[in-house]
GROMACS .gro file of N, CA and C in nm:
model
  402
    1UNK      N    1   6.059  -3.240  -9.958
    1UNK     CA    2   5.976  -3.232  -9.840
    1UNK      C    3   5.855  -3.326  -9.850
    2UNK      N    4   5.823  -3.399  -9.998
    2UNK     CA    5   5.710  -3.476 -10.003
    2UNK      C    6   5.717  -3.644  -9.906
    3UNK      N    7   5.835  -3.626  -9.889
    3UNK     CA    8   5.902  -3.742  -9.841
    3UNK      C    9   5.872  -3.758  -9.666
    4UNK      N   10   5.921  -3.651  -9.625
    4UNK     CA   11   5.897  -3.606  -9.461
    4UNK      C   12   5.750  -3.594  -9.482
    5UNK      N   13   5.660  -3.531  -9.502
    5UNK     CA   14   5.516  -3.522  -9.518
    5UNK      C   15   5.448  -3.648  -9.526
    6UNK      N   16   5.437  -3.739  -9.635
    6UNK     CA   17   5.410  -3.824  -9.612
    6UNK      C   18   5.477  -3.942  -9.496
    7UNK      N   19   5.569  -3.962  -9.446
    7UNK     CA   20   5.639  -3.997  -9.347
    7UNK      C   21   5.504  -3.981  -9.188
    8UNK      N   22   5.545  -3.831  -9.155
    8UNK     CA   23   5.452  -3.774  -9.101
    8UNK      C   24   5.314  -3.795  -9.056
    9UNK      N   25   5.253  -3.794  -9.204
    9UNK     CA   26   5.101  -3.858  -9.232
    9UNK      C   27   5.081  -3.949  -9.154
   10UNK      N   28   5.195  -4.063  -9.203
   10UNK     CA   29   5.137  -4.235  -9.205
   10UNK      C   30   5.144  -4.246  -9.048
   11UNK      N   31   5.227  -4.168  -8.953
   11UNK     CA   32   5.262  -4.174  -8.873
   11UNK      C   33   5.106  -4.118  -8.754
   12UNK      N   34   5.097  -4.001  -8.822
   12UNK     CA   35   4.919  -3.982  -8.781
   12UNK      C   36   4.854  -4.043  -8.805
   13UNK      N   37   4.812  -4.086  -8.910
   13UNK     CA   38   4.746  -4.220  -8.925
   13UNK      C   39   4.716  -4.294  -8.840
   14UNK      N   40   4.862  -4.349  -8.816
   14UNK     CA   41   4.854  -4.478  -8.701
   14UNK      C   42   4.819  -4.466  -8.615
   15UNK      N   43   4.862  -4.318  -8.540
   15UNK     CA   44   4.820  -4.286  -8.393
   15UNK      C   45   4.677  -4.220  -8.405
   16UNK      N   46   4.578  -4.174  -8.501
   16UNK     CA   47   4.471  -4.191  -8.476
   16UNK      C   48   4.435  -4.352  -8.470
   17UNK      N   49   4.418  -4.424  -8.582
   17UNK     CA   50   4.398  -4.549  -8.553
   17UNK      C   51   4.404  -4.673  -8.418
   18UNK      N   52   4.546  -4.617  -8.377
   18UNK     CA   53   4.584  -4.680  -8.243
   18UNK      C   54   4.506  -4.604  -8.106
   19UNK      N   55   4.485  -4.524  -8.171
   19UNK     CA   56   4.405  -4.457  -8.008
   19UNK      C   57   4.236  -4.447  -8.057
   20UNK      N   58   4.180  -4.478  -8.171
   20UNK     CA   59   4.041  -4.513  -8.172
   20UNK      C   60   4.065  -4.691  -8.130
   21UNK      N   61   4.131  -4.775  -8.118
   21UNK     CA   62   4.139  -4.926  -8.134
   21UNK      C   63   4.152  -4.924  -7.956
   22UNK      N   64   4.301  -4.831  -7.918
   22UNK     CA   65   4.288  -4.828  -7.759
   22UNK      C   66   4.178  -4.785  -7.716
   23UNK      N   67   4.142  -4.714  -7.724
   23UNK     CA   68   4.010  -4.608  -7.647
   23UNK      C   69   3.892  -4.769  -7.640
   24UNK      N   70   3.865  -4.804  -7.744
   24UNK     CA   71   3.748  -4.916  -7.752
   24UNK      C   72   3.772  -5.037  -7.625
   25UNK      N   73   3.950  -5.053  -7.706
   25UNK     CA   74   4.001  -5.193  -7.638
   25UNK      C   75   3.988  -5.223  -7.481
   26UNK      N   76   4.054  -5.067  -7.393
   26UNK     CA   77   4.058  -5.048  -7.314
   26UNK      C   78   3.983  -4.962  -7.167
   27UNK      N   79   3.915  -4.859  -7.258
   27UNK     CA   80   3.843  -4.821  -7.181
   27UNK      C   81   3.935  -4.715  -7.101
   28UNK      N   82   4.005  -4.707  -7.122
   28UNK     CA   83   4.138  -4.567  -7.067
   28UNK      C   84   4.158  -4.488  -7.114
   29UNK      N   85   4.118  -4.356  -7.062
   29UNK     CA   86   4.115  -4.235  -7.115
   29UNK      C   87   4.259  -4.162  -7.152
   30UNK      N   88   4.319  -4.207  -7.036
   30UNK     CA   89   4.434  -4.103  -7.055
   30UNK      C   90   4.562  -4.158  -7.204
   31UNK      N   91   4.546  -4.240  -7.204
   31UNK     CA   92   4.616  -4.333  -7.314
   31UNK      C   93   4.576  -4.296  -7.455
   32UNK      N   94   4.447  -4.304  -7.436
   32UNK     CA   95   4.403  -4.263  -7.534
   32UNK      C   96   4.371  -4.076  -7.608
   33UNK      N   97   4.387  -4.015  -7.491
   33UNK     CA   98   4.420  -3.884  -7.527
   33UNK      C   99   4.558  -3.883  -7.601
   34UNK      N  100   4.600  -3.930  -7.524
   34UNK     CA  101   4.766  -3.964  -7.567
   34UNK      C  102   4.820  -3.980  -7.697
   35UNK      N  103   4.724  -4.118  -7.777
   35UNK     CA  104   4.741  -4.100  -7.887
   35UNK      C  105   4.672  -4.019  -7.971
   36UNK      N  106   4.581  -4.007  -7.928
   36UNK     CA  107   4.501  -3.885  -7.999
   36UNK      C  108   4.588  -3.753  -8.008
   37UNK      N  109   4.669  -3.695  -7.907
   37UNK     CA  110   4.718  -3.548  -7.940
   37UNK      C  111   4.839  -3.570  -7.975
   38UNK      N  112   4.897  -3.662  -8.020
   38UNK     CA  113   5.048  -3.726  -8.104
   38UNK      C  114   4.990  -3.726  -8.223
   39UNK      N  115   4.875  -3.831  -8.238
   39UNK     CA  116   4.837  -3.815  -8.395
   39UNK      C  117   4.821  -3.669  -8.430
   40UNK      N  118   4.773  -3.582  -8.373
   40UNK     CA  119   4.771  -3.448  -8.402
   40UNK      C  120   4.907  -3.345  -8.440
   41UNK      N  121   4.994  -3.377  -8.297
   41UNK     CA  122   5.130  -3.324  -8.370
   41UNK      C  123   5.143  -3.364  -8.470
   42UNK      N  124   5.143  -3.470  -8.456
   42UNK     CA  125   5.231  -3.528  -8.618
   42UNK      C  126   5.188  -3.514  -8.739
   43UNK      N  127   5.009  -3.500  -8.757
   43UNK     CA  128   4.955  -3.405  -8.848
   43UNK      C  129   4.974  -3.268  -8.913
   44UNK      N  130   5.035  -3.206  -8.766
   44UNK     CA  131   5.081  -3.067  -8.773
   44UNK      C  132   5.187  -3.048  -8.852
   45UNK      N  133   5.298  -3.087  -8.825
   45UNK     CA  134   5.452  -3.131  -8.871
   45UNK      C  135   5.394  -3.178  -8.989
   46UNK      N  136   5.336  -3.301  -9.073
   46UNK     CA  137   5.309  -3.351  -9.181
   46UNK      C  138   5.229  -3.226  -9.276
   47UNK      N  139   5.142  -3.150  -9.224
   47UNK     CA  140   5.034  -3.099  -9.283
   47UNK      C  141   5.190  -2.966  -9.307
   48UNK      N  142   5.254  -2.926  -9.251
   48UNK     CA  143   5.352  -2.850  -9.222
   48UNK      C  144   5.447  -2.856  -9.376
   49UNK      N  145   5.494  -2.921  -9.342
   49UNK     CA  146   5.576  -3.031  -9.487
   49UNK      C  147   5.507  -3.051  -9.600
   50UNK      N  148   5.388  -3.083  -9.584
   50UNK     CA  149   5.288  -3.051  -9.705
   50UNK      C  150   5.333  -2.934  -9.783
   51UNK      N  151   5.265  -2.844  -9.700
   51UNK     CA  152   5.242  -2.733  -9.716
   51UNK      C  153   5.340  -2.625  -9.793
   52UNK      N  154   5.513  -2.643  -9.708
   52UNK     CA  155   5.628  -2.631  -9.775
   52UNK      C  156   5.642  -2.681  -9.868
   53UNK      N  157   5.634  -2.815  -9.948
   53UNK     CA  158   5.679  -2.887 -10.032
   53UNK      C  159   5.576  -2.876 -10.156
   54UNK      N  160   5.491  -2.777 -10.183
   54UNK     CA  161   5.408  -2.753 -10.288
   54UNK      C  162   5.446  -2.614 -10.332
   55UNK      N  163   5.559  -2.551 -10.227
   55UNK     CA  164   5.595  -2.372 -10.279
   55UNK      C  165   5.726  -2.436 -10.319
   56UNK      N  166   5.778  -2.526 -10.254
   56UNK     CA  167   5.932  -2.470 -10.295
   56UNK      C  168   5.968  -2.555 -10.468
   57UNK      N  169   6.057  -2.557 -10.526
   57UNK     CA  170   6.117  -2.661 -10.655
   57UNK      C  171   6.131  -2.773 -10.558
   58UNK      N  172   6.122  -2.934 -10.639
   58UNK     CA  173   6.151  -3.029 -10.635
   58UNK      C  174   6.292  -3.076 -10.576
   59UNK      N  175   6.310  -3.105 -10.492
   59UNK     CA  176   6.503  -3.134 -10.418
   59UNK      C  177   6.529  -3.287 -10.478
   60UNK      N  178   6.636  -3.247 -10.509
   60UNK     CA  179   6.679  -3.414 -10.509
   60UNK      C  180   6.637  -3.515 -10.459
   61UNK      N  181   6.626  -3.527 -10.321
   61UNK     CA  182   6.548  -3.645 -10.208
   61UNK      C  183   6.365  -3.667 -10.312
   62UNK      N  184   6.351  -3.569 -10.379
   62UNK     CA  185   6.181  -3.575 -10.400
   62UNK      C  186   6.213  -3.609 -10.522
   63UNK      N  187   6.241  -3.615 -10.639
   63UNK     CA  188   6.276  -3.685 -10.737
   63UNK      C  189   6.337  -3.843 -10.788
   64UNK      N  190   6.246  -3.964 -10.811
   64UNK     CA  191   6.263  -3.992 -10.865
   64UNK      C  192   6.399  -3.997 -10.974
   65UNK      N  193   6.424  -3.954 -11.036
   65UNK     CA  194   6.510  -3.926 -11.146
   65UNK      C  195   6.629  -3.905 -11.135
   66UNK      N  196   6.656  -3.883 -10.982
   66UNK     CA  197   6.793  -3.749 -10.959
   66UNK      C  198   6.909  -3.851 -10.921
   67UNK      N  199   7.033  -3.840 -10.953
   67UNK     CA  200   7.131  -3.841 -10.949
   67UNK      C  201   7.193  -3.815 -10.808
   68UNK      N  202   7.281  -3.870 -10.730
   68UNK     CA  203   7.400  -3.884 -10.601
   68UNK      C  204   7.416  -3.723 -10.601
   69UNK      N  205   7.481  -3.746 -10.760
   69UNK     CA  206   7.557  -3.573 -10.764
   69UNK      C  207   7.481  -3.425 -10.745
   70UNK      N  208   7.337  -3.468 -10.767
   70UNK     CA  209   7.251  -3.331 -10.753
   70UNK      C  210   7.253  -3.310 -10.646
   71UNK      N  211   7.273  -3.385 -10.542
   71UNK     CA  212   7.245  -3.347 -10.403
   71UNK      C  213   7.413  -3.299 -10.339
   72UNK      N  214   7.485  -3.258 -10.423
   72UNK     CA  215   7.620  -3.221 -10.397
   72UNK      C  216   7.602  -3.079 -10.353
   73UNK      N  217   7.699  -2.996 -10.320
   73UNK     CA  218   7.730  -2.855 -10.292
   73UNK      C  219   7.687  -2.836 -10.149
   74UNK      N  220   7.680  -2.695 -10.115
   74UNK     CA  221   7.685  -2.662 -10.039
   74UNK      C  222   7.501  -2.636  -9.956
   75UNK      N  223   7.540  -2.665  -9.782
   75UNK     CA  224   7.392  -2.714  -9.722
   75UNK      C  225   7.391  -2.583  -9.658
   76UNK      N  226   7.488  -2.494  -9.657
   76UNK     CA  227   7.435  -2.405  -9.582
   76UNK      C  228   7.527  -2.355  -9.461
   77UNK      N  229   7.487  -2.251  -9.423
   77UNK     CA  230   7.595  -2.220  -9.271
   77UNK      C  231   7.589  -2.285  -9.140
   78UNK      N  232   7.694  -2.335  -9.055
   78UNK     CA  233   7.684  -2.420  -8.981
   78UNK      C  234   7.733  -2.369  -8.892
   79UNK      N  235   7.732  -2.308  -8.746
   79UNK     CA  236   7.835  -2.219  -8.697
   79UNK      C  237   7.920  -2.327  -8.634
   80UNK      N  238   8.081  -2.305  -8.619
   80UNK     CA  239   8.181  -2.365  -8.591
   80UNK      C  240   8.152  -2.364  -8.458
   81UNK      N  241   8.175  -2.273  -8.411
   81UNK     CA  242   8.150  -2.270  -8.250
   81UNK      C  243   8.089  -2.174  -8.200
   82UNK      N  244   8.008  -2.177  -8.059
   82UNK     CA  245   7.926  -2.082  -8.023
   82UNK      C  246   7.871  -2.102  -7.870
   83UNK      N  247   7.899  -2.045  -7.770
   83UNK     CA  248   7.849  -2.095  -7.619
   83UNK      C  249   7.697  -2.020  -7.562
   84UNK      N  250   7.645  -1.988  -7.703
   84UNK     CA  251   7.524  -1.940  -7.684
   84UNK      C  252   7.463  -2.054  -7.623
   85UNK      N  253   7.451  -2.167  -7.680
   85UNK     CA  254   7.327  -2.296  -7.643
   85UNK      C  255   7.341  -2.332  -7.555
   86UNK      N  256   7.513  -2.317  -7.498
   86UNK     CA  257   7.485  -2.389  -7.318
   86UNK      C  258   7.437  -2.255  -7.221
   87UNK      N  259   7.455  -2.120  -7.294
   87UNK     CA  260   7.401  -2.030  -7.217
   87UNK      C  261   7.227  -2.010  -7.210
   88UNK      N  262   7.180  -2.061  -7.306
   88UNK     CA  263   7.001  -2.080  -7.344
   88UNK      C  264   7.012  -2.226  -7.269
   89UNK      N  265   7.067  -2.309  -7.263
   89UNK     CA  266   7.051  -2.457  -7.199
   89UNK      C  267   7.021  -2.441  -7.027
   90UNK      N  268   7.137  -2.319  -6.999
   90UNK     CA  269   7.140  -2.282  -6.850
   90UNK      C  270   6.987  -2.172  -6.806
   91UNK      N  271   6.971  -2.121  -6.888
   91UNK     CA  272   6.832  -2.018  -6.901
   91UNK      C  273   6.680  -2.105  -6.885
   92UNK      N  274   6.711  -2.207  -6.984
   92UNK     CA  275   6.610  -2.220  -6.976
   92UNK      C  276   6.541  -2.355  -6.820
   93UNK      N  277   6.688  -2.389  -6.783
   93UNK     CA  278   6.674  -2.473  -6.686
   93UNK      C  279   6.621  -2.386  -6.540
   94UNK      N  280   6.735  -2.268  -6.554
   94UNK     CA  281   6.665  -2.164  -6.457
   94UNK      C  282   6.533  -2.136  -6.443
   95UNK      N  283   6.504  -2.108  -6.569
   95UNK     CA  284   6.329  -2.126  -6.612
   95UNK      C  285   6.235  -2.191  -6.560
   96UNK      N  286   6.287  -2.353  -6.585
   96UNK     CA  287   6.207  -2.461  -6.512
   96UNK      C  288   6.198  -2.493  -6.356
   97UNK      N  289   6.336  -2.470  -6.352
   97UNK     CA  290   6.336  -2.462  -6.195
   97UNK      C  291   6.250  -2.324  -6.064
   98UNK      N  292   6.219  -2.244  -6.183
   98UNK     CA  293   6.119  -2.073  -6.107
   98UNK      C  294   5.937  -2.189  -6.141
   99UNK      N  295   5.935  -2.246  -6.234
   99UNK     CA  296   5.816  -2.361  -6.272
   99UNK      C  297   5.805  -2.441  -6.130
  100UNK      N  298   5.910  -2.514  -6.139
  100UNK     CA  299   5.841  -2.671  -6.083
  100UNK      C  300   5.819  -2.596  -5.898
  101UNK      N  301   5.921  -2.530  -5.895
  101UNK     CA  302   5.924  -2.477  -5.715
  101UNK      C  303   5.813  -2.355  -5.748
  102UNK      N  304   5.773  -2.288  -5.831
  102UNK     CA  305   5.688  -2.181  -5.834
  102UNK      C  306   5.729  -2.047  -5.754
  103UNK      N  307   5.882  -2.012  -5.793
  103UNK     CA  308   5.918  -1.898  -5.733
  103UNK      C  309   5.880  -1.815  -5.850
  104UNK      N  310   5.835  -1.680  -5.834
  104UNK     CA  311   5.785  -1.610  -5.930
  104UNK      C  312   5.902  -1.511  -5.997
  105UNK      N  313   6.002  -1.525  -5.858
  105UNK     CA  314   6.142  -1.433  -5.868
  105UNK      C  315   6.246  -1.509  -6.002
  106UNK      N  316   6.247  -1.674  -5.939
  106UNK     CA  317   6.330  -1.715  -6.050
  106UNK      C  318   6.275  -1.721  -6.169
  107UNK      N  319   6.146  -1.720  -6.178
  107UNK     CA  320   6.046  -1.743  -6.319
  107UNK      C  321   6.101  -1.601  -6.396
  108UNK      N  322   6.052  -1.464  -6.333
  108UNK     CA  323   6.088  -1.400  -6.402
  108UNK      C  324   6.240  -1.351  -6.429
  109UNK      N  325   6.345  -1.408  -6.368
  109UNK     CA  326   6.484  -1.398  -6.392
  109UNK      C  327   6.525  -1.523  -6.541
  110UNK      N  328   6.473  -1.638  -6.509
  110UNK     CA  329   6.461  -1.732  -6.644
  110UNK      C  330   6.428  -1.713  -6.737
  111UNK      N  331   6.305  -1.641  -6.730
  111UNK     CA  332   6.247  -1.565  -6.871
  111UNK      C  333   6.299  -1.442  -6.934
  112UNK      N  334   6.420  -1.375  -6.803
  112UNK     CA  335   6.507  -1.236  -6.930
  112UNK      C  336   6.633  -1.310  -6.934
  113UNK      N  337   6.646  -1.393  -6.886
  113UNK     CA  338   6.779  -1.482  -6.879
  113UNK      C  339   6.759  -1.570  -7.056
  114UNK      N  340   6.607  -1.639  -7.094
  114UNK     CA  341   6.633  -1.659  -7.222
  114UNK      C  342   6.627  -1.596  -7.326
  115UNK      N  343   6.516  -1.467  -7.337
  115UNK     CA  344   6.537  -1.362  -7.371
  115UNK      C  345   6.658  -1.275  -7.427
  116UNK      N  346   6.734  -1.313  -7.371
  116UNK     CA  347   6.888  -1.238  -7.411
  116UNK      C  348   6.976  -1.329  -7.441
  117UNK      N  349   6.968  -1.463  -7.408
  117UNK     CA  350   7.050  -1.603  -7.523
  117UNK      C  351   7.031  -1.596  -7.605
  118UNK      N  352   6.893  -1.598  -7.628
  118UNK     CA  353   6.776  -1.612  -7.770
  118UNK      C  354   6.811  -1.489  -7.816
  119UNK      N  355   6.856  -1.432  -7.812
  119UNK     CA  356   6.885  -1.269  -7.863
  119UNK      C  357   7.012  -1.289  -7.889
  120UNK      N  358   7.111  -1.305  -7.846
  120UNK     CA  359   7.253  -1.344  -7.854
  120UNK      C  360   7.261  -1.455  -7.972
  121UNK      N  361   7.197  -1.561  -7.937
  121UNK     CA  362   7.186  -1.677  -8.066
  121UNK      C  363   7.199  -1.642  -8.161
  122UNK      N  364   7.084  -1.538  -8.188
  122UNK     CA  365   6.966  -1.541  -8.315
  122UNK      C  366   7.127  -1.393  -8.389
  123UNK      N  367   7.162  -1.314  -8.284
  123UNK     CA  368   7.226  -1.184  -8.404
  123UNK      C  369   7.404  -1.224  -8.354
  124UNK      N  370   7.390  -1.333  -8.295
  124UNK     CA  371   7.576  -1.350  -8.298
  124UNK      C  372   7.641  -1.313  -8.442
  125UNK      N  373   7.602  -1.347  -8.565
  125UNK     CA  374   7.705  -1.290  -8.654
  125UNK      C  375   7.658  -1.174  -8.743
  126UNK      N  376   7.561  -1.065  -8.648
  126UNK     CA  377   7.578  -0.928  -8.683
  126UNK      C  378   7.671  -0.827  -8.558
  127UNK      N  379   7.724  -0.924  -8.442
  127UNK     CA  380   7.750  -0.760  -8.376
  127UNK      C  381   7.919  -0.805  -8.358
  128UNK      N  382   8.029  -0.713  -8.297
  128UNK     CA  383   8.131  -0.819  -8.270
  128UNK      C  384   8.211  -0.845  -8.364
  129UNK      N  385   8.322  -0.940  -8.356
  129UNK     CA  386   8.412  -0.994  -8.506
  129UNK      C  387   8.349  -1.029  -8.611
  130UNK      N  388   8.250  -1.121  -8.548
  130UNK     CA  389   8.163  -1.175  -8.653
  130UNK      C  390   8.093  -1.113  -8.746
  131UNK      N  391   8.096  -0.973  -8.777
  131UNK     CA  392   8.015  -0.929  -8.829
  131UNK      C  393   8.044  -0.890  -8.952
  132UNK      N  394   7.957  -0.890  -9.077
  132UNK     CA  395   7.968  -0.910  -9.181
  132UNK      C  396   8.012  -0.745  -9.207
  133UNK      N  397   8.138  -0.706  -9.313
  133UNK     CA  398   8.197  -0.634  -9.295
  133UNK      C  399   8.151  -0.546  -9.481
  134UNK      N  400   8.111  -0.410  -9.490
  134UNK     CA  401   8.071  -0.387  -9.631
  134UNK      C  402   8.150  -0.322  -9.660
   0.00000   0.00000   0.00000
């Protein structure tokens, strides 16, 4: 994670730098907010990665030393298939669309509409076939 972190950093860096250099150069505010609250995400995310990468052990990618093969085995669970995301994809568009027109009806139908994707997502392989069997 020391890798993404610093990544991150340099990346804030720049966009403070570039938006104290715009702000002077130009005299435009909004541009320069601009880079100013990017350099900030990206502080966030970096300071983020920091932060992780001083609790966890050293990964392969962060070593110096390490070998092709250390970074072998297994990354983890990947689900094969799942129509949760086009059902949160459709939710949350519903969502935007109760936003941009400001119906308060579709707003609050979008918001139990993701509510229960995001719920579906998150416990698909506790309820159902999927479920881990003792």
């Amino acid at each position: 994670m020391k890798v993404e972190a610093l990544i991150f950093n340099l990346i804030a860096v720049f966009c403070f730098v570039s938006a104290v250099v715009y702000g002077f150069w130009s005299m435009e505010p909004i541009g320069t907010t601009a880079l100013a609250l990017s350099g900030g995400l990206t502080l966030l995310i970096g300071g983020f990665f920091w932060f992780v990468s001083r609790r966890i052990d050293a990964r392969p990618e962060d070593r110096k030393d390490a070998e092709i093969a250390d970074g072998a085995g297994e990354l983890g669970f990947f689900s094969p298939a799942s129509y949760w995301p086009f059902g949160l994809a459709l939710s949350v568009a519903l969502t935007g669309l109760g936003v941009a027109f400001w119906y308060y009806w579709l707003l609050l139908m979008g918001a139990v509409a993701v509510v229960i994707t995001v719920g579906g997502l998150l416990f698909e392989y506790y309820v159902g076939q999927n479920a881990q069997q003792s």
